[in-house]
Structures are given as C-alpha cells and as structure tokens.
C-alpha cells in the first residue's frame, strides 16, 4: 500500500453516473438507423464497452454501419452537453483528499481522450487530475488493457507504484495485465458478482472507501 503513488480512475461508473446521457445517445443513434431501441436491455450492461464493439456485437452491424452509428451517437452526446450525467456521491471529497496527500491522479477510460477531458471540465473534475488517457478515435486503442498501458507510457508511471480504480471486470483484468492492483467500486455499473469473479485486490462500497484503503498502511492491497 505504501508504494502506491499514482491512481488511474475509470470515468463512467467510477467518477460519474452517465447512464442517462449514454442511454439517450444510444437510442438516438439506433433511431437514426431505424433500429428499435426497446430491445437493447439495461444500458448499464453496455457501459464501459467500446462503442464499435457495442454496435458490431450487440446489434450485428457491419463496420460501416457501426461507424455511422458512432457518428450519430457522438453527435447527440455532444449536444446533450453532460445533461443527465452526475458526479457520484463523495467523489469530489475523495479526489480532494487524495490530491492533498500527494497522489498523482489520472483517468484511464474507453472514451476518446478529448471527450473525456470535456466531461471532466464540464463537471468541475478536471482540477483534480494530472492527465487523461482515453481510447484512440481510430479504434486501434480501445480495450482497457491497452488504454492502461497507454496511460502508463504517456505519463511515465511506474506500474509498481500505480493502481487502477474501476467498476467493471475489464478494469480489473486490464490492470492485472499491466501489473497493477485494482480497487473495484460496487456503486457503478458492474454487478458485485461480476467484480468478485474478477478478483480485484479490494472492493469499495463508496468513494470514501478508496481514501480509507489508500491511507491505511495495514490495508490489503
């Protein structure tokens, strides 16, 4: 625990609840393509996956169709301008406390970097972070493991001093692939069963638990 100096946070489901914004943007994209929106089920099951994979796998679109859907999705997402997206309880206090303790704070997200930066800025969270590493617009870098690897390289972070914090199993697996421990938050979009099956180093019930774990030298990480 005492060796951790750099914290990589997931965005959707960890820092912010963006389910309403994402659901509205997804419905808009599907409607523009003439696809019924009632059949996609709970949007929480899709959040955290790259858009290209959602449209290709969930809706069996061709690459061309998926690219068109992504364009419609982002058009509406940008128009909403964070309407429907809220910062989770205790997140601001947790980020402030961690920053005050000298941790380097970063975001590692499947959102493209520029979109993630705008979300953080619009919601007043950018002041806490030292950098943002997101997916590439061209889709080559879109899975969580490659995004975490990109963050480590981009910001010259030592994996032995870094830790991932996220709400889905891909955050845990991506962290492990890069040699990082992970705190999984249970208040996001991943179910407790999903998270426990992925075996994170610790679970956090709320953002305050993240601070407690990192400040407690006898913690389990």
XYZ file of C-alpha atoms in Angstrom:
221
model
C 0.000 0.000 0.000
C 2.720 2.448 0.911
C 4.339 2.113 -2.515
C 1.266 3.379 -4.424
C 1.733 6.925 -5.702
C -0.310 7.039 -8.912
C -4.027 6.348 -9.244
C -5.753 5.602 -12.544
C -9.514 6.160 -12.400
C -12.093 4.835 -14.805
C -14.623 7.527 -15.763
C -18.150 6.185 -16.423
C -19.386 4.205 -13.443
C -16.493 5.233 -11.208
C -16.384 9.025 -11.186
C -19.688 9.824 -12.884
C -23.090 8.243 -13.448
C -23.563 8.816 -17.152
C -26.245 6.187 -17.722
C -28.993 8.641 -18.755
C -26.731 10.502 -21.189
C -25.382 7.302 -22.716
C -28.832 5.711 -22.962
C -30.274 8.779 -24.710
C -27.353 8.912 -27.145
C -27.597 5.202 -27.874
C -31.336 5.469 -28.526
C -30.739 8.419 -30.841
C -28.127 6.541 -32.860
C -30.318 3.462 -33.196
C -33.349 5.541 -34.145
C -31.382 7.281 -36.889
C -30.569 3.854 -38.319
C -34.140 2.617 -37.995
C -33.349 0.069 -35.285
C -35.877 -0.429 -32.450
C -34.498 0.890 -29.168
C -36.657 -1.153 -26.817
C -34.632 -4.301 -27.279
C -31.201 -3.251 -26.081
C -31.924 -4.045 -22.419
C -30.344 -2.241 -19.473
C -27.784 0.235 -20.723
C -25.650 -0.455 -17.641
C -24.670 -3.788 -19.170
C -23.146 -1.958 -22.146
C -21.392 0.931 -20.419
C -17.646 0.501 -20.399
C -17.511 -1.367 -23.695
C -16.085 0.425 -26.748
C -18.834 1.827 -28.991
C -17.504 -0.045 -32.017
C -17.871 -3.346 -30.174
C -21.341 -2.480 -28.889
C -22.711 -1.713 -32.332
C -20.966 -4.615 -34.060
C -21.682 -7.298 -31.465
C -24.904 -6.203 -29.770
C -26.625 -5.055 -32.961
C -24.715 -7.128 -35.533
C -23.765 -4.080 -37.590
C -21.150 -4.030 -40.310
C -18.093 -1.850 -39.753
C -19.600 0.836 -41.994
C -22.924 0.776 -40.153
C -21.149 0.870 -36.798
C -19.115 3.907 -37.816
C -22.318 5.683 -38.881
C -23.945 4.769 -35.564
C -20.937 6.074 -33.637
C -21.149 9.386 -35.506
C -24.844 9.734 -34.627
C -24.151 8.728 -31.017
C -21.416 11.303 -30.572
C -23.455 13.983 -32.303
C -26.224 13.577 -29.741
C -23.854 13.044 -26.809
C -22.127 16.348 -27.529
C -25.488 18.081 -27.973
C -26.617 16.916 -24.510
C -23.520 18.578 -23.004
C -23.490 16.339 -19.868
C -27.242 16.685 -19.257
C -28.178 13.563 -17.332
C -24.625 12.939 -16.104
C -23.869 13.410 -12.412
C -20.810 13.026 -10.199
C -21.181 10.170 -7.725
C -21.558 10.967 -4.027
C -18.294 11.512 -2.127
C -16.188 11.504 -5.303
C -15.184 15.171 -5.069
C -14.207 14.831 -1.420
C -12.265 11.650 -2.161
C -10.353 13.213 -5.051
C -9.559 16.283 -2.978
C -8.281 14.174 -0.077
C -6.133 12.001 -2.328
C -4.731 15.041 -4.110
C -3.884 16.653 -0.775
C -1.991 13.514 0.210
C 0.226 13.824 -2.838
C -1.156 11.081 -5.057
C -0.926 11.617 -8.793
C -4.446 11.269 -10.219
C -5.146 10.168 -13.786
C -8.121 8.982 -15.826
C -7.981 5.839 -17.989
C -11.196 5.477 -19.971
C -12.637 3.868 -23.099
C -13.952 7.306 -24.065
C -11.732 9.174 -26.561
C -9.379 11.451 -24.669
C -10.866 14.745 -25.883
C -14.404 13.696 -24.958
C -13.301 12.527 -21.518
C -11.466 15.804 -20.929
C -14.625 17.746 -21.785
C -16.720 15.641 -19.387
C -14.258 16.294 -16.574
C -14.104 20.004 -17.359
C -17.873 20.439 -17.647
C -18.448 18.700 -14.315
C -15.668 20.535 -12.494
C -13.461 17.473 -12.004
C -10.522 18.347 -14.247
C -8.835 20.333 -11.458
C -8.081 17.099 -9.620
C -6.365 15.241 -12.444
C -2.838 15.308 -13.784
C -3.728 13.685 -17.087
C -6.291 11.774 -19.137
C -5.645 8.702 -21.279
C -8.520 7.545 -23.441
C -9.297 5.439 -26.466
C -7.986 6.446 -29.860
C -10.505 7.831 -32.337
C -9.333 5.281 -34.898
C -10.259 2.316 -32.629
C -6.803 0.709 -32.513
C -6.591 1.529 -28.816
C -9.985 0.749 -27.331
C -9.719 -2.181 -24.874
C -8.965 -1.336 -21.257
C -5.635 -3.147 -21.072
C -4.211 -1.135 -23.970
C -5.617 2.103 -22.550
C -3.980 1.464 -19.176
C -0.713 0.626 -20.944
C -1.045 3.884 -22.890
C -1.597 5.839 -19.668
C 1.482 4.325 -18.034
C 3.616 5.176 -21.050
C 2.116 8.603 -21.739
C 2.604 9.844 -18.178
C 5.757 7.806 -17.422
C 4.159 5.996 -14.482
C 5.839 3.083 -12.727
C 3.404 0.116 -12.701
C 4.788 -0.910 -9.305
C 3.644 2.429 -7.904
C 0.316 2.589 -9.763
C -3.198 1.346 -9.065
C -6.397 1.145 -11.134
C -9.828 2.059 -9.793
C -12.882 0.992 -11.789
C -16.346 -0.514 -11.788
C -16.184 -3.331 -14.381
C -14.288 -6.587 -14.703
C -12.395 -5.173 -17.685
C -10.816 -2.620 -15.333
C -9.580 -5.429 -13.105
C -8.354 -7.602 -15.968
C -6.745 -4.640 -17.735
C -4.954 -3.603 -14.562
C -3.720 -7.143 -13.933
C -2.410 -7.449 -17.485
C -0.308 -4.346 -16.864
C 0.919 -5.450 -13.437
C -1.335 -3.104 -11.439
C -3.551 -3.898 -8.455
C -7.151 -2.724 -8.670
C -9.822 -1.367 -6.360
C -13.260 -2.190 -7.787
C -16.146 0.093 -6.822
C -19.510 -1.547 -6.240
C -21.622 1.580 -6.798
C -21.042 1.692 -10.569
C -22.355 -0.375 -13.470
C -20.720 -3.726 -12.771
C -22.550 -6.157 -10.511
C -20.926 -7.398 -7.331
C -20.856 -10.884 -8.835
C -19.008 -9.639 -11.917
C -16.469 -7.837 -9.781
C -15.907 -10.623 -7.277
C -15.424 -13.132 -10.095
C -12.638 -10.944 -11.499
C -10.927 -10.934 -8.082
C -9.837 -7.343 -7.519
C -7.458 -6.632 -4.659
C -10.264 -4.823 -2.860
C -13.881 -3.675 -3.179
C -15.043 -0.159 -2.309
C -18.681 0.459 -1.443
C -18.342 4.213 -1.948
C -15.660 6.702 -2.902
C -14.748 7.303 0.727
C -13.619 3.682 0.984
C -10.985 4.345 -1.677
C -9.444 7.010 0.535
C -9.571 4.756 3.594
C -7.878 1.886 1.783
C -5.093 4.056 0.409
C -4.461 5.898 3.668
C -4.447 2.755 5.803
C -0.973 1.191 5.788
C -2.429 -2.092 7.069
C -4.824 -2.357 4.110
C -4.968 -5.470 1.967
C -3.507 -4.096 -1.255
